[in-house]
PDB file of C-alpha atoms in Angstrom:
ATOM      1  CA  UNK A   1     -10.333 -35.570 -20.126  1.00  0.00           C
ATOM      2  CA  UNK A   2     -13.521 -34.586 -18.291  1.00  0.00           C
ATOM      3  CA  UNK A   3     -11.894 -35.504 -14.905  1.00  0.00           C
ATOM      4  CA  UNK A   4      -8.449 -33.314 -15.035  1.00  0.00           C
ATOM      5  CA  UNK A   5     -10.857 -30.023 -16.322  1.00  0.00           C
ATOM      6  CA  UNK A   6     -13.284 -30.609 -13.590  1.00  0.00           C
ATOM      7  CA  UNK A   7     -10.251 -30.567 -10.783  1.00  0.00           C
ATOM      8  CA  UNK A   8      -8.862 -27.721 -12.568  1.00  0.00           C
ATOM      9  CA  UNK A   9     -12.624 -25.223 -12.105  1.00  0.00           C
ATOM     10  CA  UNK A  10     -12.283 -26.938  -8.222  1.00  0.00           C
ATOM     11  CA  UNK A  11      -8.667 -25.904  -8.011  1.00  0.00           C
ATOM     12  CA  UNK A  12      -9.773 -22.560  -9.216  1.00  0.00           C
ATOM     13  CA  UNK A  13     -12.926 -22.063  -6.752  1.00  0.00           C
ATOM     14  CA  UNK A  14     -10.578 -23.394  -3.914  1.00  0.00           C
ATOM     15  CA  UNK A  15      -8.416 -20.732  -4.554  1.00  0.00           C
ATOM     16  CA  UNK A  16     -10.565 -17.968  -4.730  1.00  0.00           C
ATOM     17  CA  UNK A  17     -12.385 -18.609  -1.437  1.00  0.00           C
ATOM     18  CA  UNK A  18      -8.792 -18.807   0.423  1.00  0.00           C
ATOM     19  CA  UNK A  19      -7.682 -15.250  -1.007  1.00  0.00           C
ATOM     20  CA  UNK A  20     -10.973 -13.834   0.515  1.00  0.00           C
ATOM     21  CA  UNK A  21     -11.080 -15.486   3.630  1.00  0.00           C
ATOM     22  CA  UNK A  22      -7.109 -14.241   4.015  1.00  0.00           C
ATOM     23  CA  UNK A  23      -8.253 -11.238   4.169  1.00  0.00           C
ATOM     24  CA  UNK A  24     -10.526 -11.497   7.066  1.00  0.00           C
ATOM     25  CA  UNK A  25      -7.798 -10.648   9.722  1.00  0.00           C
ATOM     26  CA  UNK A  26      -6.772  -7.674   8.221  1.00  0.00           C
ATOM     27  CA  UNK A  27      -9.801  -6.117   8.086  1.00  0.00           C
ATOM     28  CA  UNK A  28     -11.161  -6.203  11.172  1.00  0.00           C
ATOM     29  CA  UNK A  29      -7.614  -5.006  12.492  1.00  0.00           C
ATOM     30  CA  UNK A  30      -7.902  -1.813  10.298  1.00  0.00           C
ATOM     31  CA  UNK A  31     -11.712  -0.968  11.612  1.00  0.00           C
ATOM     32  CA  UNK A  32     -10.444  -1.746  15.243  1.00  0.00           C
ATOM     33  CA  UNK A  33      -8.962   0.174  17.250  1.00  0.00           C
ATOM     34  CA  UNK A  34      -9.347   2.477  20.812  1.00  0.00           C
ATOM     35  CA  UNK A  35      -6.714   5.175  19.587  1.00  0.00           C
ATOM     36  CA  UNK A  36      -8.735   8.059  18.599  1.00  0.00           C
ATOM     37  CA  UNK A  37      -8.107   9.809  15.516  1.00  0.00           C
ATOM     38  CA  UNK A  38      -5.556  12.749  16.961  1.00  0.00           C
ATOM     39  CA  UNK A  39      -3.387  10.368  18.252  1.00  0.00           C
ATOM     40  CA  UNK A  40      -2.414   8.552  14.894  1.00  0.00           C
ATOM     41  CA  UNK A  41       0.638   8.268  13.028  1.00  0.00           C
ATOM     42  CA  UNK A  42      -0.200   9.810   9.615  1.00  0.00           C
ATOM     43  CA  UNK A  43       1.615   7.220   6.812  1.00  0.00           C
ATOM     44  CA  UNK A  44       1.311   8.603   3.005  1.00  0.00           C
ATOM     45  CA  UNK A  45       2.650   6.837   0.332  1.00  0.00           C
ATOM     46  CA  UNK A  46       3.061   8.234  -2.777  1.00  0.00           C
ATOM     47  CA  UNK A  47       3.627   6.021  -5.673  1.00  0.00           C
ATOM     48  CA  UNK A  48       3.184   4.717  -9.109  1.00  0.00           C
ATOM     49  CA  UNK A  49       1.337   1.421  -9.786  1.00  0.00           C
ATOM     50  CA  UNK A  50       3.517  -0.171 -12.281  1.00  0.00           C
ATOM     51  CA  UNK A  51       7.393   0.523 -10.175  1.00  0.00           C
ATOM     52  CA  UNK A  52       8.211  -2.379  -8.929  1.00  0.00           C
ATOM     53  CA  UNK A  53       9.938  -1.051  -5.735  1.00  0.00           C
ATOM     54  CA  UNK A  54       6.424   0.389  -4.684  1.00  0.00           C
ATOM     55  CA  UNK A  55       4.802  -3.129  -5.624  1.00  0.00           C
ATOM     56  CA  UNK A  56       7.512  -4.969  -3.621  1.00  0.00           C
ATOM     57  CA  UNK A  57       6.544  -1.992  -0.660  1.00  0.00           C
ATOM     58  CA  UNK A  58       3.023  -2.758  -0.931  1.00  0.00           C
ATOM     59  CA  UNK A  59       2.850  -6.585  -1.476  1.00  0.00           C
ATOM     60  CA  UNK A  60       5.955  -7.036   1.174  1.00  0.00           C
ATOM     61  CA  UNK A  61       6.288  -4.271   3.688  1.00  0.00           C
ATOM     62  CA  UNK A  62       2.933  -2.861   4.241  1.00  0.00           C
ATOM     63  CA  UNK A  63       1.273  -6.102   5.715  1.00  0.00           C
ATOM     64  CA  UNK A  64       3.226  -5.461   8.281  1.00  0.00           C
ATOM     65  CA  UNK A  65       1.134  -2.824   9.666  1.00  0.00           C
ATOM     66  CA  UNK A  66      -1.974  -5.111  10.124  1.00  0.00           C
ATOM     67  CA  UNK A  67       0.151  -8.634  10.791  1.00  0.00           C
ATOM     68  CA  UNK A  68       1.684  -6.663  13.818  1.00  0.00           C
ATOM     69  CA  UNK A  69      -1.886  -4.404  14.816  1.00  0.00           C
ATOM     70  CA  UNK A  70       0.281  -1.408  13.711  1.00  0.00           C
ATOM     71  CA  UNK A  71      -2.587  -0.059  11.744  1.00  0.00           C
ATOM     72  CA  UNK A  72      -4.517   0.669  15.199  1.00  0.00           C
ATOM     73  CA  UNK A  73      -2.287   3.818  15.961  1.00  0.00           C
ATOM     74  CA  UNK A  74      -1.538   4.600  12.367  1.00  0.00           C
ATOM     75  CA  UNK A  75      -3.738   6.785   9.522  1.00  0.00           C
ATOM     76  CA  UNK A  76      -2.632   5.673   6.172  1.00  0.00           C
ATOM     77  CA  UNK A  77      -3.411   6.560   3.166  1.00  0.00           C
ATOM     78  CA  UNK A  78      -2.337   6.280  -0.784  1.00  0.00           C
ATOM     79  CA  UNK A  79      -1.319   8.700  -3.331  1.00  0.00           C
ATOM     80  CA  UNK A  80      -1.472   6.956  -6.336  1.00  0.00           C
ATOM     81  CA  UNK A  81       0.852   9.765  -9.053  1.00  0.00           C
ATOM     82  CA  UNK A  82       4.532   9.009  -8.640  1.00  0.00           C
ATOM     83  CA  UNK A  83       6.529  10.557 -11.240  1.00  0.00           C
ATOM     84  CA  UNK A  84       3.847  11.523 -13.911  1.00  0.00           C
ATOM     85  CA  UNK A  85       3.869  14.753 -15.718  1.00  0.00           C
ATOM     86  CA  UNK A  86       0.853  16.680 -16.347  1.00  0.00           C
ATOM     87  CA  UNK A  87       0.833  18.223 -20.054  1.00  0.00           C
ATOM     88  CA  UNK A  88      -0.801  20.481 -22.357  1.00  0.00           C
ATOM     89  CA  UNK A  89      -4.775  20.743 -22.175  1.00  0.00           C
ATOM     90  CA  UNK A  90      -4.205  18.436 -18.860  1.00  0.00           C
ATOM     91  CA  UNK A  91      -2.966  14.914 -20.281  1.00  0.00           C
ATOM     92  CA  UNK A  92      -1.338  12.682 -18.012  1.00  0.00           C
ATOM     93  CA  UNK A  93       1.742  11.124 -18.737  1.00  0.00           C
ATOM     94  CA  UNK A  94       3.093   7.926 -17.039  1.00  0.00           C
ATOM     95  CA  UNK A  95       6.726   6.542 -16.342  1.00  0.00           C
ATOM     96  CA  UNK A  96       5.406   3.425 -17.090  1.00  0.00           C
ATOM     97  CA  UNK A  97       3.405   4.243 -19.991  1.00  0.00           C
ATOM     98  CA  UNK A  98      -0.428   4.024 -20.438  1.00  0.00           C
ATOM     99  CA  UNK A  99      -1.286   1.013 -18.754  1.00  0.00           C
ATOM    100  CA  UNK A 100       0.270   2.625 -15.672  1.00  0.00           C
ATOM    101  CA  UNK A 101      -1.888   5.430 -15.899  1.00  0.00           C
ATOM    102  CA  UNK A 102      -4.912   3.226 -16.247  1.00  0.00           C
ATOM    103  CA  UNK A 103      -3.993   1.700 -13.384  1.00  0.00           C
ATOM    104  CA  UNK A 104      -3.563   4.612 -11.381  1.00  0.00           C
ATOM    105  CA  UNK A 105      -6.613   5.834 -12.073  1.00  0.00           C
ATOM    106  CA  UNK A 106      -8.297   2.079 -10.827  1.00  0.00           C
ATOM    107  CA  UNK A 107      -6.537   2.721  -7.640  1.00  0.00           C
ATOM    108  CA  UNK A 108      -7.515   6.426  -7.141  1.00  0.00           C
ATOM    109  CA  UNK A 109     -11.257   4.820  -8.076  1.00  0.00           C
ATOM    110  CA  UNK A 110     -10.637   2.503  -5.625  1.00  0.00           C
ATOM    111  CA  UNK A 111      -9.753   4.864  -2.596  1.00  0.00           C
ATOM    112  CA  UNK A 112     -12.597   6.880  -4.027  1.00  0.00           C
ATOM    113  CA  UNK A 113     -15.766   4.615  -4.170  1.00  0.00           C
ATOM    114  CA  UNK A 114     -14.536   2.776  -1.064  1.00  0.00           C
ATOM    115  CA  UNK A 115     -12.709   5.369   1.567  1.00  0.00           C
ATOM    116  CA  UNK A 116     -12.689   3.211   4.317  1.00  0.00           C
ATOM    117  CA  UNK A 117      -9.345   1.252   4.337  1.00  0.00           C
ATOM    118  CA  UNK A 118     -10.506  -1.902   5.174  1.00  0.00           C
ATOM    119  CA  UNK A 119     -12.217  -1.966   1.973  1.00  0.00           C
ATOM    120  CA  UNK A 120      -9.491  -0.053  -0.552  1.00  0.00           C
ATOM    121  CA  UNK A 121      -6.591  -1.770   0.851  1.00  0.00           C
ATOM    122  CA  UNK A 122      -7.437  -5.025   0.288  1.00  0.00           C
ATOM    123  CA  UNK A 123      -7.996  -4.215  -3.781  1.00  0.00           C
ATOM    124  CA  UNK A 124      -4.837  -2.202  -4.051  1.00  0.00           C
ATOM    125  CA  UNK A 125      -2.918  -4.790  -2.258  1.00  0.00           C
ATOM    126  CA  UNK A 126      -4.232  -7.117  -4.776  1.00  0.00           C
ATOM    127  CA  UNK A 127      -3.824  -5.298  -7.657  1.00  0.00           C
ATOM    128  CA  UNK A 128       0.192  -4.506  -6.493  1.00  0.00           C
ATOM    129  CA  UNK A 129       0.974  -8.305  -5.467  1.00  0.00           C
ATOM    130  CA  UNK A 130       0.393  -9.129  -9.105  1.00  0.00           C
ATOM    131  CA  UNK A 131       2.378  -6.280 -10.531  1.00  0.00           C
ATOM    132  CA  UNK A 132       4.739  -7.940  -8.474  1.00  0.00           C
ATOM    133  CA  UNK A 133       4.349 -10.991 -10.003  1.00  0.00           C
ATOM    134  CA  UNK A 134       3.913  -9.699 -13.454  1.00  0.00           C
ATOM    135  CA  UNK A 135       0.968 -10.145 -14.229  1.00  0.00           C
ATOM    136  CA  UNK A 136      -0.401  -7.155 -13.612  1.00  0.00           C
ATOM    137  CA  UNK A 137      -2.925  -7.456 -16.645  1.00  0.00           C
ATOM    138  CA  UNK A 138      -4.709  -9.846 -15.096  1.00  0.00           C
ATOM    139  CA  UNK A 139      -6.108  -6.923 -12.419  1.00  0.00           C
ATOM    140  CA  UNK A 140      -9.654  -7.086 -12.854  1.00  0.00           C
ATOM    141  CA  UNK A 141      -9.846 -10.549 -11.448  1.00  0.00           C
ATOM    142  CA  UNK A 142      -9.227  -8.557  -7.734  1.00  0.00           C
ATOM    143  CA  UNK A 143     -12.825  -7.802  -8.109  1.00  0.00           C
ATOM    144  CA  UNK A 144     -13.861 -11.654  -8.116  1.00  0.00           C
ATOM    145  CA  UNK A 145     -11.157 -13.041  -5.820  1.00  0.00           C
ATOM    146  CA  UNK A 146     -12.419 -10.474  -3.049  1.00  0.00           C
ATOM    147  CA  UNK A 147     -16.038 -10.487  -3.361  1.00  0.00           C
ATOM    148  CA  UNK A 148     -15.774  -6.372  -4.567  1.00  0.00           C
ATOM    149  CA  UNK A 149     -18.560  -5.121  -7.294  1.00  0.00           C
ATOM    150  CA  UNK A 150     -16.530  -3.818  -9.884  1.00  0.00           C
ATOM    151  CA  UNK A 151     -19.116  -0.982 -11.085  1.00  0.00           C
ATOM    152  CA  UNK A 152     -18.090   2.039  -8.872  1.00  0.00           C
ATOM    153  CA  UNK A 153     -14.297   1.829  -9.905  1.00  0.00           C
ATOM    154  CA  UNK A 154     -14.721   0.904 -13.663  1.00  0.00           C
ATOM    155  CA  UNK A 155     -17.486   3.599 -14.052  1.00  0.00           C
ATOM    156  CA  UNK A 156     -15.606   6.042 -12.044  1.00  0.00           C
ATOM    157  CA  UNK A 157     -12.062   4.984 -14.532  1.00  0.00           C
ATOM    158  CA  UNK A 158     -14.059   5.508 -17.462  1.00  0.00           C
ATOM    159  CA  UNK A 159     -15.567   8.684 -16.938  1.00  0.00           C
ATOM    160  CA  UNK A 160     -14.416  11.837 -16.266  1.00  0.00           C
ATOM    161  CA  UNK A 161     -14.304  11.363 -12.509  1.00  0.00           C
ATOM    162  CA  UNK A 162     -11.108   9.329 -12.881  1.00  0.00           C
ATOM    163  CA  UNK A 163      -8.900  11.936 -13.890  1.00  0.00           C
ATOM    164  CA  UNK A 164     -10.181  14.397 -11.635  1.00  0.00           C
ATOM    165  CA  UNK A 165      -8.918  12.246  -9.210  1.00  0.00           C
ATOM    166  CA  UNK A 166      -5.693  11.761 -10.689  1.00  0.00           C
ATOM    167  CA  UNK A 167      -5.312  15.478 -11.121  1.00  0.00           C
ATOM    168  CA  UNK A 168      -6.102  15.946  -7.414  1.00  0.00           C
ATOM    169  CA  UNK A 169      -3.507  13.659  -6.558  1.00  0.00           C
ATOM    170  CA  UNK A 170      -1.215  15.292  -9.233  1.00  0.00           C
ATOM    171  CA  UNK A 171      -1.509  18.612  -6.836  1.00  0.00           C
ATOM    172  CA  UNK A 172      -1.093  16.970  -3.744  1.00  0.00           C
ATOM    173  CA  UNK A 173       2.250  15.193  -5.230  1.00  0.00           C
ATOM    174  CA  UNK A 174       3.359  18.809  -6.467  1.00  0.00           C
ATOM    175  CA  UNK A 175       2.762  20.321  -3.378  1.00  0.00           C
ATOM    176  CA  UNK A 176       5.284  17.942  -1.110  1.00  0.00           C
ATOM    177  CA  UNK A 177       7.936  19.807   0.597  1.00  0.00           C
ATOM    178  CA  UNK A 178      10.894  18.748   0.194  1.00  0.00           C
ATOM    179  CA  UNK A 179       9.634  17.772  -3.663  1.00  0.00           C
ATOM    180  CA  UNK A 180       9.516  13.896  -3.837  1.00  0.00           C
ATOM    181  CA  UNK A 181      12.525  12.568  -6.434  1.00  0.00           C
ATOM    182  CA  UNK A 182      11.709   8.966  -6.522  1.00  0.00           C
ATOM    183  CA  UNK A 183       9.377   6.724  -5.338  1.00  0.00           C
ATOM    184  CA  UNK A 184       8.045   4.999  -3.329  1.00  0.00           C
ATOM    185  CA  UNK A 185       8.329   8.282  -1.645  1.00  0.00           C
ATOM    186  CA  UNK A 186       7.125   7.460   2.363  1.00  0.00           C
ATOM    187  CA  UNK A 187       6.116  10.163   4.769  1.00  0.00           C
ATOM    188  CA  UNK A 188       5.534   9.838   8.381  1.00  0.00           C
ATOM    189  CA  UNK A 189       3.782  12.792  10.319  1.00  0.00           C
ATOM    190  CA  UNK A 190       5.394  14.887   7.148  1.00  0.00           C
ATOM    191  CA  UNK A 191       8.592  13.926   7.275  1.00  0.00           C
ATOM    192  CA  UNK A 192       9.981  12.085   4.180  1.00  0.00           C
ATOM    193  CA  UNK A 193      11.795   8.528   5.577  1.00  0.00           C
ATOM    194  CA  UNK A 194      13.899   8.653   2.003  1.00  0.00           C
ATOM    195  CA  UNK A 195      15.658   5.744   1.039  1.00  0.00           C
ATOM    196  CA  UNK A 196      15.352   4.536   4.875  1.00  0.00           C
ATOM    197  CA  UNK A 197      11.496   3.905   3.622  1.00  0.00           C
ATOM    198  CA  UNK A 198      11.337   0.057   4.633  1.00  0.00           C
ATOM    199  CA  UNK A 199      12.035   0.766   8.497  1.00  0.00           C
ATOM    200  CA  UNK A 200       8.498   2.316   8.207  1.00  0.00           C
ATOM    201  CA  UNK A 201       8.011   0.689  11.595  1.00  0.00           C
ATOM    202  CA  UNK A 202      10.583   2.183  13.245  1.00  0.00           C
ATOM    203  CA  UNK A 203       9.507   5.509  12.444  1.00  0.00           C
ATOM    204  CA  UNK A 204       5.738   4.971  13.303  1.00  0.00           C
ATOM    205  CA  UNK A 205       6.492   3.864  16.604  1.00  0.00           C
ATOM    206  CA  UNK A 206       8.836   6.672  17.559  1.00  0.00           C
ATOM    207  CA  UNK A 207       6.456   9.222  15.919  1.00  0.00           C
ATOM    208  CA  UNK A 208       3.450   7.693  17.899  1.00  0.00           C
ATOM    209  CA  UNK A 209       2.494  10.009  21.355  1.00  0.00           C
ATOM    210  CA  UNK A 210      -0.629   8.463  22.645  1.00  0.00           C
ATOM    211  CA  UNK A 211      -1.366   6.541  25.891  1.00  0.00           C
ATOM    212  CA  UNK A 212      -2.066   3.434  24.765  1.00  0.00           C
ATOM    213  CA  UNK A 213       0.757   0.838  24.604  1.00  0.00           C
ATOM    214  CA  UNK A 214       1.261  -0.991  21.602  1.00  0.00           C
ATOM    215  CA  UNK A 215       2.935  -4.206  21.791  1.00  0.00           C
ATOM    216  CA  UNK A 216       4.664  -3.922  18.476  1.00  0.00           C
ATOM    217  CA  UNK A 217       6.405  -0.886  19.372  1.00  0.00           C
ATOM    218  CA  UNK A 218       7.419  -2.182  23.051  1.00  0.00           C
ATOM    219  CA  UNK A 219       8.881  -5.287  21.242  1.00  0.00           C
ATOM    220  CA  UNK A 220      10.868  -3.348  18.562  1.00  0.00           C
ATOM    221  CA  UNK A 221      12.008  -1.210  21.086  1.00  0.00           C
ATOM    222  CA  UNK A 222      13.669  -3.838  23.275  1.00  0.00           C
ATOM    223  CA  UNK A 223      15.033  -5.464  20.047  1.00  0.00           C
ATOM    224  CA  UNK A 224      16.747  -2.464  19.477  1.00  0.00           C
ATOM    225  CA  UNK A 225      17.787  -2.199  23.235  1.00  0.00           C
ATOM    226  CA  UNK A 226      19.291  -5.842  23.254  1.00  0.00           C
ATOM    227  CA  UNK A 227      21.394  -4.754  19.692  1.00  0.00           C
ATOM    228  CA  UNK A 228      22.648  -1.995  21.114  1.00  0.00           C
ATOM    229  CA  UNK A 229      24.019  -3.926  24.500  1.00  0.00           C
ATOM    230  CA  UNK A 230      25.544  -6.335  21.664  1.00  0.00           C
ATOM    231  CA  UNK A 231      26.981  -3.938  19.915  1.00  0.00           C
ATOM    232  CA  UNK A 232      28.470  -2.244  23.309  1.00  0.00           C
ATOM    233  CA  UNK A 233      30.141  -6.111  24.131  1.00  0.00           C
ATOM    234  CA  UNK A 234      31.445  -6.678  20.349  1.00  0.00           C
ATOM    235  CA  UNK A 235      31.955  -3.782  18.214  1.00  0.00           C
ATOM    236  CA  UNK A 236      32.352  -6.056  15.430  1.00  0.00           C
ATOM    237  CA  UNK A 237      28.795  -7.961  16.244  1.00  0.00           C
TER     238      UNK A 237
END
């Protein structure tokens, strides 16, 4: 029996070295870059760890930006509320009950001990790929599979720091105009893409204004070109 539980630890190992190294791509694609700052596309998403149609966004839509060098021209960043209520003497109450809100607060730790998006995004998308999967409980082992020290996000979700955070995100959530009513709620350059939200693309390209030409764009753009000259031939196409 020595044999089978020795490939299993080597099955294990394998497997942990391939999630880092997939990782490798996307972030030096999300610290590269020559559009400056004021040119950007400015993508929030505000969300809820535990819905599953913002875990399906995250795990399935969002690569997209850094599989397609997307994230070069856009400035994204995560509001991680959704639909909780703030009550008396400031508690925070989850649609998805507690673990949600522990898991909000990770993710607000996250974006907190590491700003830069290279670094964040990689643990959120982890964290939301196994919501996805259901097995969301199993979170902590993002910390391992990525090479991340765990100590700034657990000591920031155990303290008091954490829901500072959340209530700062709380605000920001509040604040939206028009008022989010679902989410994932998706806003490009402040305008809310509604239930339209997984054509992100779209939106980012025709929002972007700077000099540079982005390849991704170009190509979407004559996709949509050659549809439309389809459409002209065959109404019914």
């Amino acid at each position: 029996m020595a044999a089978p539980k020795k490939l299993h630890l080597q099955l294990i190992l394998l497997l942990s070295i391939c999630s880092v190294l997939s990782w490798k791509p996307w972030l030096s694609s999300a610290s590269s870059g020559t559009v400056s700052t004021e040119e950007k596309v400015k993508l929030e998403l505000y969300y809820e760890t535990l819905c599953p149609y913002c875990s399906r966004f995250i795990a399935k839509y969002l690569p997209q930006l850094f599989d397609t060098g997307l994230i070069s021209i856009t400035d994204l960043s995560f509001i991680p509320y959704g639909n909780a209520k703030i009550g008396p003497n400031a508690t925070i109450t989850c649609q998805h009950g507690e673990y949600e809100c522990l898991l909000n607060t990770v993710e607000a730790c996250a974006i907190d001990a590491w700003p830069d998006l290279s670094e964040h995004f990689p643990f959120i998308y982890c964290v939301e790929n196994l919501v996805y999967e259901g097995k969301y409980t199993a979170w902590e082992t993002c910390f391992a599979n990525l090479g991340m020290d765990p100590t700034p996000v657990t000591d920031c979700s155990a303290s008091g720091r954490g829901k500072e955070l959340e209530l700062q995100y709380a605000a920001v959530t509040n604040a939206l105009e028009p008022p989010h009513t679902y989410v994932p709620w998706v806003v490009v350059d402040g305008q809310p893409l509604y239930e339209d939200y997984m054509n992100f693309i779209s939106y980012i390209c025709k929002a972007y204004k700077g000099s540079t030409k982005i390849p991704a764009c170009s190509e979407l753009s004559a996709t949509v070109s050659h549809l439309g000259i389809l459409r002209l031939l065959n109404p019914f196409w």
